[in-house]
Coordinates of C-alpha atoms in Angstrom, one line a residue:
M1 CA 7.0 18.6 28.2
K2 CA 8.7 15.9 30.1
I3 CA 8.3 12.4 28.6
R4 CA 9.1 9.3 30.5
F5 CA 9.0 5.8 29.1
G6 CA 6.7 4.6 31.9
K7 CA 3.3 6.1 31.1
I8 CA 0.1 5.6 33.1
V9 CA -2.4 3.1 32.2
W10 CA -6.0 2.7 33.1
I11 CA -7.2 -0.2 35.1
L12 CA -9.8 -2.8 35.3
F13 CA -11.3 -3.6 38.6
S14 CA -12.4 -6.7 40.4
G15 CA -14.2 -6.2 43.7
F16 CA -15.8 -3.2 42.2
C17 CA -19.4 -2.9 43.0
I18 CA -21.6 0.0 41.8
P19 CA -25.1 -1.1 40.8
N20 CA -25.9 -0.9 37.1
A21 CA -22.2 -0.2 36.3
F22 CA -22.3 -1.5 32.7
A23 CA -22.9 0.6 29.7
Q24 CA -26.4 0.7 28.3
N25 CA -25.1 -0.1 24.9
Y26 CA -22.7 -2.7 26.0
T27 CA -25.2 -5.1 24.7
A28 CA -25.6 -8.0 22.3
D29 CA -28.3 -5.9 20.5
V30 CA -25.7 -3.7 19.0
T31 CA -23.3 -4.9 16.3
A32 CA -20.8 -3.2 14.0
T33 CA -18.4 -4.0 11.1
D34 CA -15.2 -2.0 10.9
A35 CA -13.6 -0.7 7.7
V36 CA -11.6 -3.9 7.1
G37 CA -14.7 -6.1 7.5
R38 CA -14.3 -7.4 11.1
K39 CA -17.8 -7.8 12.7
L40 CA -18.2 -7.5 16.5
P41 CA -18.6 -10.9 18.1
D42 CA -22.1 -11.6 19.3
H43 CA -23.5 -13.3 22.5
A44 CA -23.4 -16.7 20.8
E45 CA -19.7 -16.4 20.3
V46 CA -18.6 -14.8 23.6
G47 CA -21.1 -16.2 26.1
D48 CA -22.8 -14.6 29.1
L49 CA -21.4 -11.5 30.9
K50 CA -18.7 -12.4 33.5
K51 CA -19.2 -10.5 36.7
D52 CA -15.6 -10.8 37.7
K53 CA -13.9 -9.4 34.6
F54 CA -13.0 -5.7 34.1
V55 CA -11.2 -3.5 31.6
G56 CA -9.3 -0.3 32.3
L57 CA -7.9 2.2 29.8
F58 CA -5.0 4.6 30.0
Y59 CA -6.4 8.1 29.4
W60 CA -4.6 11.4 29.0
T61 CA -5.8 14.7 30.5
W62 CA -2.8 16.8 29.4
H63 CA -4.4 18.4 26.4
T64 CA -5.2 21.6 28.2
Q65 CA -2.4 23.7 29.7
Q66 CA 0.2 23.0 27.2
A67 CA -2.3 23.5 24.4
K68 CA -2.8 27.1 25.2
N69 CA 0.6 28.2 24.1
N70 CA 1.5 25.7 21.4
P71 CA 0.1 25.1 17.9
P72 CA -0.8 21.5 16.9
L73 CA 2.5 20.5 15.2
N74 CA 1.9 17.3 13.2
V75 CA 4.9 15.0 12.7
T76 CA 3.4 13.2 9.7
E77 CA 2.7 16.5 7.9
Y78 CA 6.3 17.8 8.5
L79 CA 8.0 14.6 7.3
A80 CA 6.0 14.7 4.1
R81 CA 8.2 17.7 3.2
D82 CA 11.4 15.7 3.7
P83 CA 11.2 12.1 4.8
K84 CA 15.0 12.0 5.3
A85 CA 14.5 14.3 8.3
V86 CA 13.2 11.4 10.4
H87 CA 16.6 10.9 12.1
D88 CA 18.0 14.4 11.7
Y89 CA 17.4 16.6 14.6
K90 CA 18.9 19.7 12.9
N91 CA 17.1 19.4 9.6
P92 CA 15.6 22.8 8.7
I93 CA 12.1 21.4 8.4
W94 CA 11.8 21.2 12.2
P95 CA 10.7 24.4 14.0
K96 CA 13.0 25.8 16.6
R97 CA 10.3 26.0 19.2
N98 CA 10.2 23.3 21.9
S99 CA 6.6 22.1 21.4
P100 CA 4.8 18.8 21.7
W101 CA 4.2 16.9 18.5
F102 CA 1.1 15.2 17.3
W103 CA 1.6 11.9 15.4
A104 CA -1.7 12.6 13.5
E105 CA -4.9 14.6 13.8
P106 CA -7.6 13.1 16.0
L107 CA -11.0 12.5 14.5
F108 CA -12.4 15.2 16.8
G109 CA -9.7 17.6 15.9
Y110 CA -6.8 19.0 18.0
Y111 CA -9.1 19.3 21.0
I112 CA -8.4 20.3 24.6
D113 CA -9.4 18.2 27.5
T114 CA -12.0 20.7 28.8
D115 CA -14.0 20.5 25.5
E116 CA -17.4 19.2 26.9
W117 CA -18.4 18.0 23.4
V118 CA -15.4 15.7 23.2
L119 CA -15.6 14.5 26.8
R120 CA -19.2 13.6 26.2
K121 CA -18.2 11.7 23.1
H122 CA -15.6 9.8 25.1
A123 CA -18.1 9.0 27.8
E124 CA -20.5 7.4 25.3
M125 CA -17.8 5.6 23.2
L126 CA -16.1 4.0 26.2
A127 CA -19.4 3.1 27.8
D128 CA -20.5 1.4 24.6
A129 CA -17.3 -0.5 24.3
G130 CA -17.5 -1.9 27.8
V131 CA -14.7 0.0 29.4
D132 CA -15.0 0.0 33.2
M133 CA -12.4 2.5 34.2
I134 CA -10.0 5.1 32.9
I135 CA -6.8 6.0 34.7
F136 CA -5.2 9.4 34.3
D137 CA -1.5 9.9 33.5
C138 CA 0.2 11.7 36.4
T139 CA 3.6 10.1 35.9
N140 CA 5.4 13.3 35.0
G141 CA 6.7 15.7 37.7
N142 CA 4.1 17.0 40.0
I143 CA 1.3 17.8 37.5
T144 CA -2.2 16.6 38.0
W145 CA -4.0 18.4 35.2
K146 CA -6.7 19.4 37.6
E147 CA -8.6 21.6 35.3
S148 CA -9.0 18.7 32.9
Y149 CA -9.9 15.9 35.3
M150 CA -12.5 18.1 37.1
K151 CA -14.2 19.0 33.8
L152 CA -14.2 15.3 32.8
C153 CA -15.8 14.4 36.1
E154 CA -18.5 17.1 35.6
V155 CA -19.3 15.9 32.1
F156 CA -19.3 12.2 33.1
T157 CA -21.6 13.0 36.0
Q158 CA -24.1 14.7 33.6
A159 CA -23.8 11.7 31.2
R160 CA -24.7 9.4 34.1
K161 CA -27.8 11.4 34.7
D162 CA -28.6 10.7 31.1
D163 CA -28.1 7.0 31.8
V164 CA -24.7 6.7 30.1
K165 CA -22.8 4.2 32.2
T166 CA -19.4 6.0 32.0
P167 CA -16.2 4.4 33.2
Q168 CA -14.9 5.0 36.7
I169 CA -11.7 7.1 37.2
A170 CA -8.4 6.6 38.9
F171 CA -4.9 8.1 38.9
M172 CA -1.4 6.7 38.1
L173 CA 1.5 8.4 39.8
P174 CA 5.3 8.3 38.9
F175 CA 7.0 4.9 38.9
W176 CA 9.7 6.1 41.3
V177 CA 9.0 7.6 44.7
D178 CA 9.9 11.3 44.6
D179 CA 8.6 14.5 46.0
G180 CA 6.7 15.3 42.8
G181 CA 4.6 12.2 43.3
K182 CA 4.1 13.0 47.0
E183 CA 2.8 16.4 46.0
I184 CA 0.4 14.8 43.5
I185 CA -1.2 12.3 46.0
R186 CA -1.7 15.1 48.5
E187 CA -3.3 17.4 45.9
I188 CA -5.7 14.9 44.5
Y189 CA -6.6 13.7 48.0
R190 CA -7.2 17.3 49.1
D191 CA -9.1 18.4 46.0
L192 CA -11.1 15.3 45.1
Y193 CA -11.1 12.4 47.5
K194 CA -11.2 13.9 51.0
P195 CA -14.1 16.2 50.2
G196 CA -15.9 13.4 48.5
K197 CA -16.3 15.1 45.1
Y198 CA -17.6 13.0 42.3
K199 CA -17.6 9.9 44.6
D200 CA -19.8 7.9 42.3
L201 CA -17.0 8.0 39.7
W202 CA -14.2 6.7 41.9
F203 CA -12.8 3.4 40.8
Q204 CA -12.9 1.0 43.8
W205 CA -10.6 -1.9 44.1
K206 CA -10.6 -4.4 46.9
G207 CA -13.0 -2.2 48.8
K208 CA -11.2 1.1 48.6
P209 CA -10.5 3.9 46.0
F210 CA -7.8 2.7 43.8
I211 CA -4.5 4.5 43.0
M212 CA -1.7 3.1 40.9
A213 CA 1.1 4.2 43.1
D214 CA 3.5 3.1 45.8
P215 CA 2.2 3.7 49.3
A216 CA 5.5 5.4 50.0
F217 CA 4.1 8.5 48.3
T218 CA 2.2 9.2 51.5
E219 CA 5.5 9.8 53.3
T220 CA 6.9 13.2 54.3
I221 CA 8.0 15.5 51.5
K222 CA 11.7 16.5 51.8
G223 CA 12.1 19.8 53.5
Q224 CA 8.6 19.9 54.9
S225 CA 7.2 19.1 58.3
A226 CA 5.9 15.6 58.9
Q227 CA 2.1 15.2 58.9
P228 CA 1.6 11.8 60.5
E229 CA -2.2 12.0 60.7
L230 CA -2.5 12.9 57.1
E231 CA 0.0 10.3 56.0
K232 CA -1.8 7.6 57.9
E233 CA -5.2 8.8 56.6
M234 CA -4.0 8.5 53.0
R235 CA -2.4 5.1 53.5
E236 CA -5.6 3.7 54.9
F237 CA -7.8 5.4 52.3
F238 CA -6.5 3.9 49.1
T239 CA -5.8 0.5 47.6
F240 CA -2.2 1.0 46.3
R241 CA -0.6 -0.9 43.4
P242 CA 2.8 0.4 42.4
G243 CA 3.4 0.6 38.7
Q244 CA 6.1 -1.5 37.0
P245 CA 7.8 0.7 34.5
V246 CA 9.7 -2.0 32.7
Y247 CA 8.3 -3.7 29.6
N248 CA 9.9 -7.1 29.8
K249 CA 10.4 -8.3 33.4
G250 CA 6.9 -8.7 34.8
P251 CA 6.2 -8.0 38.5
E252 CA 9.3 -7.4 40.6
K253 CA 7.2 -6.6 43.7
A254 CA 4.3 -8.7 45.0
D255 CA 1.8 -5.9 44.5
H256 CA 3.1 -4.6 41.2
W257 CA 0.8 -3.8 38.3
G258 CA 2.0 -3.3 34.8
W259 CA 1.1 -0.6 32.3
L260 CA 2.7 -1.7 29.1
E261 CA 4.7 -4.8 28.2
I262 CA 6.2 -6.5 25.1
Y263 CA 4.8 -10.0 24.2
P264 CA 4.4 -12.3 26.0
Q265 CA 3.0 -10.2 28.8
H266 CA 3.0 -11.4 32.4
G267 CA 0.3 -11.7 35.0
F268 CA 0.5 -9.2 37.9
K269 CA -0.4 -9.5 41.5
K270 CA -0.9 -13.2 42.0
N271 CA -4.0 -14.3 43.9
A272 CA -4.1 -17.1 46.5
D273 CA -5.7 -19.4 43.9
G274 CA -2.9 -18.8 41.4
S275 CA -4.9 -16.4 39.2
F276 CA -3.8 -12.8 38.6
E277 CA -5.4 -9.5 39.3
Q278 CA -4.1 -7.7 36.2
A279 CA -2.4 -8.0 32.8
T280 CA -1.6 -5.4 30.2
V281 CA -2.5 -5.0 26.6
G282 CA -0.7 -2.4 24.4
V283 CA -1.3 -1.2 20.9
A284 CA 2.5 -0.7 20.3
Q285 CA 5.7 -0.5 22.3
N286 CA 8.6 1.9 22.1
W287 CA 11.1 -1.0 22.1
T288 CA 13.4 -2.9 19.7
K289 CA 15.1 -6.3 19.9
E290 CA 18.5 -4.6 19.6
R291 CA 18.1 -1.7 22.1
G292 CA 15.3 -2.6 24.3
L293 CA 13.6 0.6 25.4
T294 CA 13.9 3.3 22.7
A295 CA 11.9 5.8 20.7
L296 CA 9.0 4.9 18.5
N297 CA 10.7 6.4 15.5
A298 CA 13.7 4.0 15.9
T299 CA 14.2 1.5 13.1
G300 CA 12.6 -1.8 14.2
S301 CA 10.4 -0.3 16.9
F302 CA 7.5 -2.5 17.9
G303 CA 4.8 -0.5 16.1
R304 CA 1.1 -1.4 15.4
S305 CA 2.1 -4.0 12.8
Y306 CA 4.8 -5.8 14.7
T307 CA 4.1 -9.2 16.3
H308 CA 6.3 -11.6 18.2
A309 CA 5.2 -14.4 16.0
K310 CA 5.8 -12.9 12.6
G311 CA 8.0 -9.8 13.2
H312 CA 7.1 -6.7 11.3
I313 CA 4.1 -7.4 9.0
T314 CA 4.7 -5.4 5.8
D315 CA 1.6 -6.3 3.8
A316 CA -0.2 -3.3 2.2
G317 CA -2.5 -1.7 4.7
A318 CA -1.2 -3.8 7.7
V319 CA -1.4 -0.8 10.0
N320 CA -5.2 -0.9 9.7
Y321 CA -5.5 -4.3 11.3
G322 CA -3.8 -3.9 14.7
H323 CA -1.7 -7.0 14.6
N324 CA 0.4 -6.1 17.7
F325 CA -2.8 -5.1 19.6
Q326 CA -4.5 -8.4 18.7
E327 CA -1.5 -10.6 19.7
Q328 CA -1.4 -8.8 23.1
W329 CA -5.1 -9.3 23.6
D330 CA -4.8 -13.0 22.8
R331 CA -2.0 -13.3 25.4
A332 CA -4.0 -11.4 28.0
R333 CA -7.0 -13.8 27.5
E334 CA -4.6 -16.7 28.1
I335 CA -3.5 -15.1 31.4
N336 CA -7.2 -14.5 32.1
P337 CA -6.8 -11.9 34.9
E338 CA -9.4 -10.0 36.8
L339 CA -8.6 -6.8 35.0
V340 CA -7.0 -6.0 31.6
F341 CA -5.1 -2.7 31.4
I342 CA -5.0 -1.1 27.9
T343 CA -2.5 1.4 26.7
G344 CA -4.0 3.6 25.5
W345 CA -6.8 6.0 24.4
N346 CA -5.7 9.6 23.6
E347 CA -2.0 10.3 24.2
W348 CA -1.5 11.8 20.7
I349 CA 1.6 13.8 21.5
A350 CA 5.3 13.3 22.3
G351 CA 8.3 15.5 22.7
R352 CA 11.2 15.7 20.2
Y353 CA 14.7 15.1 21.6
E354 CA 18.2 15.3 20.0
V355 CA 19.0 11.9 21.5
W356 CA 17.0 9.6 23.7
Q357 CA 17.6 5.9 24.4
Q358 CA 20.2 5.7 21.6
Q359 CA 17.8 7.3 19.1
T360 CA 18.6 10.6 17.4
N361 CA 15.8 13.1 16.7
A362 CA 13.8 10.9 19.1
F363 CA 10.0 10.9 19.5
P364 CA 9.8 8.6 22.5
D365 CA 6.1 7.7 22.9
E366 CA 4.3 8.7 19.7
F367 CA 5.6 9.2 16.2
D368 CA 3.4 8.3 13.2
Q369 CA 0.5 6.1 12.3
E370 CA 2.6 2.9 12.6
G371 CA 4.6 4.1 15.5
S372 CA 1.8 5.2 17.8
R373 CA -0.5 3.6 20.4
D374 CA -3.8 5.6 20.5
I375 CA -7.1 3.8 20.1
E376 CA -9.2 6.9 19.9
P377 CA -10.2 7.3 16.2
M378 CA -8.0 9.4 13.9
K379 CA -8.9 11.6 11.0
G380 CA -8.3 9.5 7.9
G381 CA -5.9 6.6 8.1
H382 CA -7.3 3.7 10.1
G383 CA -10.2 5.8 11.3
D384 CA -12.1 3.9 14.1
N385 CA -10.6 0.4 13.4
Y386 CA -8.8 0.2 16.7
Y387 CA -11.8 1.4 18.7
Y388 CA -13.9 -1.5 17.3
Q389 CA -11.0 -3.9 17.7
M390 CA -10.9 -2.9 21.4
A391 CA -14.6 -3.3 21.7
A392 CA -14.5 -6.8 20.0
N393 CA -11.8 -8.0 22.4
I394 CA -13.5 -6.6 25.5
R395 CA -16.6 -8.7 24.5
R396 CA -14.4 -11.8 24.1
F397 CA -12.9 -11.1 27.5
K398 CA -16.0 -10.1 29.5
G399 CA -18.8 -11.8 27.6
L400 CA -22.1 -10.0 26.9
P401 CA -25.6 -9.7 28.5
A402 CA -28.0 -12.0 26.7
P403 CA -29.9 -10.3 23.9
Q404 CA -33.4 -9.1 24.6
P405 CA -36.2 -11.4 23.4
A406 CA -38.4 -10.1 20.5
S407 CA -42.1 -9.8 20.8
T408 CA -44.4 -12.0 18.8
A409 CA -45.7 -10.8 15.5
A410 CA -47.9 -7.7 15.7
T411 CA -49.5 -5.2 13.3
M412 CA -49.0 -1.5 13.9
K413 CA -51.5 1.2 12.9
M414 CA -49.9 4.3 11.3
D415 CA -52.3 6.6 13.2
G416 CA -49.9 8.7 15.2
Q417 CA -51.2 7.3 18.5
F418 CA -48.3 4.7 19.0
K419 CA -50.3 2.7 21.6
E420 CA -49.4 -0.6 20.0
W421 CA -45.7 0.1 20.5
E422 CA -45.8 0.2 24.3
D423 CA -45.2 -3.5 24.9
I424 CA -43.0 -4.2 21.9
L425 CA -39.5 -5.7 22.5
P426 CA -36.6 -5.3 22.1
V427 CA -36.2 -1.7 23.3
F428 CA -33.1 -0.4 21.5
K429 CA -31.8 2.4 23.6
A430 CA -29.6 5.3 22.6
H431 CA -27.8 7.9 24.7
K432 CA -29.9 10.8 25.8
G433 CA -28.0 14.1 25.6
S434 CA -25.9 13.2 22.6
T435 CA -26.9 16.3 20.6
L436 CA -24.8 18.6 22.7
H437 CA -23.4 21.6 20.7
R438 CA -19.7 22.3 20.6
N439 CA -18.0 25.6 21.2
S440 CA -14.5 25.3 22.5
P441 CA -10.9 26.4 21.8
G442 CA -8.5 23.7 20.6
W443 CA -4.7 23.7 20.5
G444 CA -3.1 27.0 19.7
S445 CA -5.5 29.3 17.9
M446 CA -7.9 26.5 16.9
V447 CA -11.6 26.9 17.6
Y448 CA -14.2 24.2 17.3
R449 CA -17.9 24.8 16.8
N450 CA -20.6 22.3 15.9
T451 CA -24.3 23.1 16.2
T452 CA -25.6 20.2 14.2
G453 CA -27.1 18.3 17.2
R454 CA -30.9 18.5 16.7
N455 CA -33.2 15.5 17.2
D456 CA -31.9 13.6 20.3
I457 CA -32.7 9.9 19.5
V458 CA -33.3 8.0 22.7
L459 CA -34.9 4.7 21.7
S460 CA -36.2 2.7 18.8
K461 CA -38.2 -0.5 18.2
V462 CA -39.1 -2.9 15.4
A463 CA -42.2 -5.0 14.9
R464 CA -43.3 -7.3 12.1
D465 CA -46.3 -9.2 10.8
Q466 CA -46.7 -11.5 7.8
D467 CA -46.3 -8.8 5.2
H468 CA -44.7 -5.8 6.8
I469 CA -41.8 -4.5 8.9
Y470 CA -42.6 -1.6 11.3
F471 CA -40.1 0.9 12.7
Y472 CA -40.5 3.2 15.6
V473 CA -38.2 5.9 17.0
E474 CA -38.5 8.3 19.9
T475 CA -36.5 11.5 20.7
A476 CA -36.0 13.4 23.9
Q477 CA -37.9 16.4 22.7
P478 CA -40.5 17.0 19.9
L479 CA -39.1 16.2 16.5
S480 CA -38.1 19.1 14.2
P481 CA -40.1 19.7 11.0
T482 CA -40.0 16.9 8.4
T483 CA -38.7 19.5 5.9
D484 CA -35.4 20.0 7.8
P485 CA -32.3 18.8 6.0
G486 CA -31.1 15.3 6.7
W487 CA -34.2 14.6 8.8
M488 CA -34.5 11.3 10.6
R489 CA -33.0 8.9 8.1
L490 CA -33.4 5.2 8.6
F491 CA -30.6 2.9 7.2
V492 CA -31.3 -0.8 6.8
N493 CA -28.8 -3.6 6.1
T494 CA -31.0 -6.4 5.1
D495 CA -28.3 -9.0 4.4
R496 CA -26.0 -8.1 7.3
D497 CA -23.1 -7.9 4.7
K498 CA -20.9 -4.9 4.7
N499 CA -19.7 -5.7 1.2
T500 CA -23.1 -4.9 -0.3
G501 CA -24.8 -1.5 -0.4
W502 CA -23.3 1.6 1.1
E503 CA -21.2 0.6 4.2
G504 CA -23.5 -2.5 4.2
Y505 CA -26.8 -0.5 4.1
D506 CA -29.0 -1.7 1.3
F507 CA -31.9 0.7 1.9
V508 CA -32.5 4.1 3.3
I509 CA -35.7 5.9 4.2
N510 CA -36.0 9.7 4.4
R511 CA -32.7 10.5 2.6
L512 CA -35.2 12.6 0.6
N513 CA -37.6 14.4 2.9
P514 CA -41.0 12.8 3.3
A515 CA -44.2 14.3 2.1
Q516 CA -47.5 12.4 2.2
K517 CA -45.4 9.3 2.2
A518 CA -41.8 8.5 3.0
I519 CA -39.4 7.5 0.2
L520 CA -37.6 4.2 0.3
E521 CA -34.4 4.0 -1.7
K522 CA -32.0 1.2 -2.4
T523 CA -28.4 0.9 -3.7
D524 CA -26.2 -1.8 -5.0
A525 CA -23.0 0.0 -4.1
A526 CA -21.8 3.3 -2.7
W527 CA -23.8 6.4 -2.0
N528 CA -25.9 5.9 -5.2
W529 CA -29.6 5.6 -4.3
Q530 CA -32.5 4.8 -6.5
K531 CA -36.2 5.0 -5.5
A532 CA -37.6 1.6 -4.5
G533 CA -41.0 2.7 -3.4
E534 CA -43.1 4.9 -1.1
V535 CA -44.1 3.9 2.4
E536 CA -46.5 5.0 5.0
Y537 CA -45.4 6.9 8.1
S538 CA -46.8 8.9 10.9
V539 CA -45.1 11.5 13.1
S540 CA -46.4 13.3 16.2
G541 CA -44.5 15.1 18.9
N542 CA -41.3 13.2 19.7
K543 CA -42.4 9.9 18.0
L544 CA -42.2 8.6 14.4
E545 CA -43.4 5.3 13.0
I546 CA -42.9 3.8 9.5
K547 CA -44.5 0.8 7.8
V548 CA -42.5 -1.0 5.1
P549 CA -43.7 -3.9 3.0
K550 CA -41.4 -6.9 3.3
S551 CA -41.5 -7.3 -0.4
L552 CA -39.8 -3.9 -1.0
L553 CA -37.0 -4.9 1.4
G554 CA -36.6 -8.3 -0.2
I555 CA -37.5 -10.0 3.0
S556 CA -39.5 -13.2 3.1
G557 CA -40.3 -15.1 6.3
E558 CA -38.8 -14.0 9.7
P559 CA -36.5 -11.0 9.3
D560 CA -32.8 -10.9 10.3
F561 CA -31.3 -7.4 9.6
E562 CA -29.4 -4.5 11.0
F563 CA -30.6 -0.9 11.1
K564 CA -29.6 2.6 12.2
W565 CA -31.2 6.0 12.7
S566 CA -29.4 9.2 11.7
D567 CA -30.4 12.8 12.0
H568 CA -28.8 15.8 10.4
M569 CA -25.9 14.1 8.6
Q570 CA -23.6 16.8 7.0
N571 CA -21.3 14.8 4.7
D572 CA -23.4 12.4 2.7
G573 CA -21.5 9.2 1.9
D574 CA -19.0 9.6 4.7
V575 CA -19.6 6.9 7.4
M576 CA -17.4 8.8 9.9
D577 CA -20.0 11.6 9.8
F578 CA -22.0 9.4 12.2
W579 CA -19.4 10.2 14.9
L580 CA -19.3 14.0 14.2
N581 CA -22.6 15.5 13.3
G582 CA -26.2 15.5 14.3
D583 CA -27.2 12.2 16.1
A584 CA -26.9 8.6 15.2
A585 CA -28.4 5.6 17.0
P586 CA -26.4 3.7 17.7
S587 CA -23.3 5.9 17.2
G588 CA -20.4 5.5 14.7
R589 CA -20.6 2.3 12.7
G590 CA -22.9 0.7 15.2
N591 CA -26.2 -1.0 14.1
Y592 CA -29.0 -2.5 16.0
H593 CA -29.6 -6.1 15.2
Y594 CA -33.2 -7.3 14.9
Q595 CA -33.8 -11.1 14.7
P596 CA -37.0 -12.5 16.2

């Protein structure tokens, strides 16, 4: 695998106009608190949605072809055998094979980019976070990873049919004009753009499909006959923005866009009014004060816990907080461009080289938890912290749609007719189609299967009267039997405090399967539940309603709480299970917020 220090980044767009382009769960009605206690900002904090602000994300489609012949080698696991091998290329712990190296295991495993289950997860996660566009890394040689991007387009198209507002797509080509890049633009134009495939997914910028590339890539390939009509056609088809590979110089061309910079980042492509089209935000940078560009395993490299203001933050657990990432976001918001370009989502791998940019045994772009720049959740470690940190900062940058108003007080009959629910607001939506089963190869000999998807939760509602809180949930198909394991659990965080209860949830209904009545349980801490009472419920077809006395929930007066539906949880007491198994509404650590 060829690694260059200039990687592709995904782009935000202004001038982009596709109706209803925002994620259905990019909403003030959903909140979350991450593992270190940071709660997503709400509408009162970030203000109304800004129509002229966009976010793009660097996305890697290369986990396919090279995965077929290589096992998932993990740097962190190998260095646990001998930490002194970090700078020793010839240390015997290192295999002789020339394979890519993972810095850690992704939460979804060592997946390949044609795994429909993973692609669907990405579609939903990025939609919920408010990501408007992903840009594919085609900066190396002449490789487009066609198999991967076409499968992604297929899965994203189906997700949109299910009302998931997925990001748009674009490509980033090499930073220097060469024949490999000329082959790439011709291939993607021939295979995707000219025939109009997946046109609804194309990221439009300034009225044309966007490509992060120099227009000189349309020129004749060395040794081949000129094709003036094709070259003119491509030049007129795209909006071009050449990528600036360097981390510390800002734009050196009037139309340059950046992909990754050290702090303080620059604004790129100045507009007539003095504002900027684009600025970058990075999680980490393979750079040191002494060397400049270098590998991420170099001593002093600008990892996740480095900041310009404080240097390397060495507090215990610092890597969980994304100090570098936050400083970069704060700077980007000062620049206030049309589009913020984030590096990155799911790179995960790097080559290993005897010497690269003055570093021996070099891992240029990814190394370990500190020396890495992926936002996609990892297995263990910081988990999904960076995902929610990204989501929080996107909210601060773009604002939020106003929360839905709540209906006036109403009493619901537990009669299985559900008529009273028809006009109740808010409507808390969840992604249809999120119970897709998984059956895909991974890297090397890995195989991933998951058949836990069962009841596909699509919406829920809450109502209240003087003495009761009422919950309603609806699924895409008729509900499975109430005797099924892990059936339709309802978690409630009555005080909105993550430090009380299990992951903030003070009560759960249906942890134990319901009979004539449903069982309400409470906890003071951890996954230790005690019966708090029995409550009425009714289920029919694809609908379920529950009636809970306020007194059992400790609520007096108007309620203000968070809640979540979960079906077919596999690992009780593991909050990350909400990403992996069955269905959760909203997904991950997300909760719906109900406050009349």
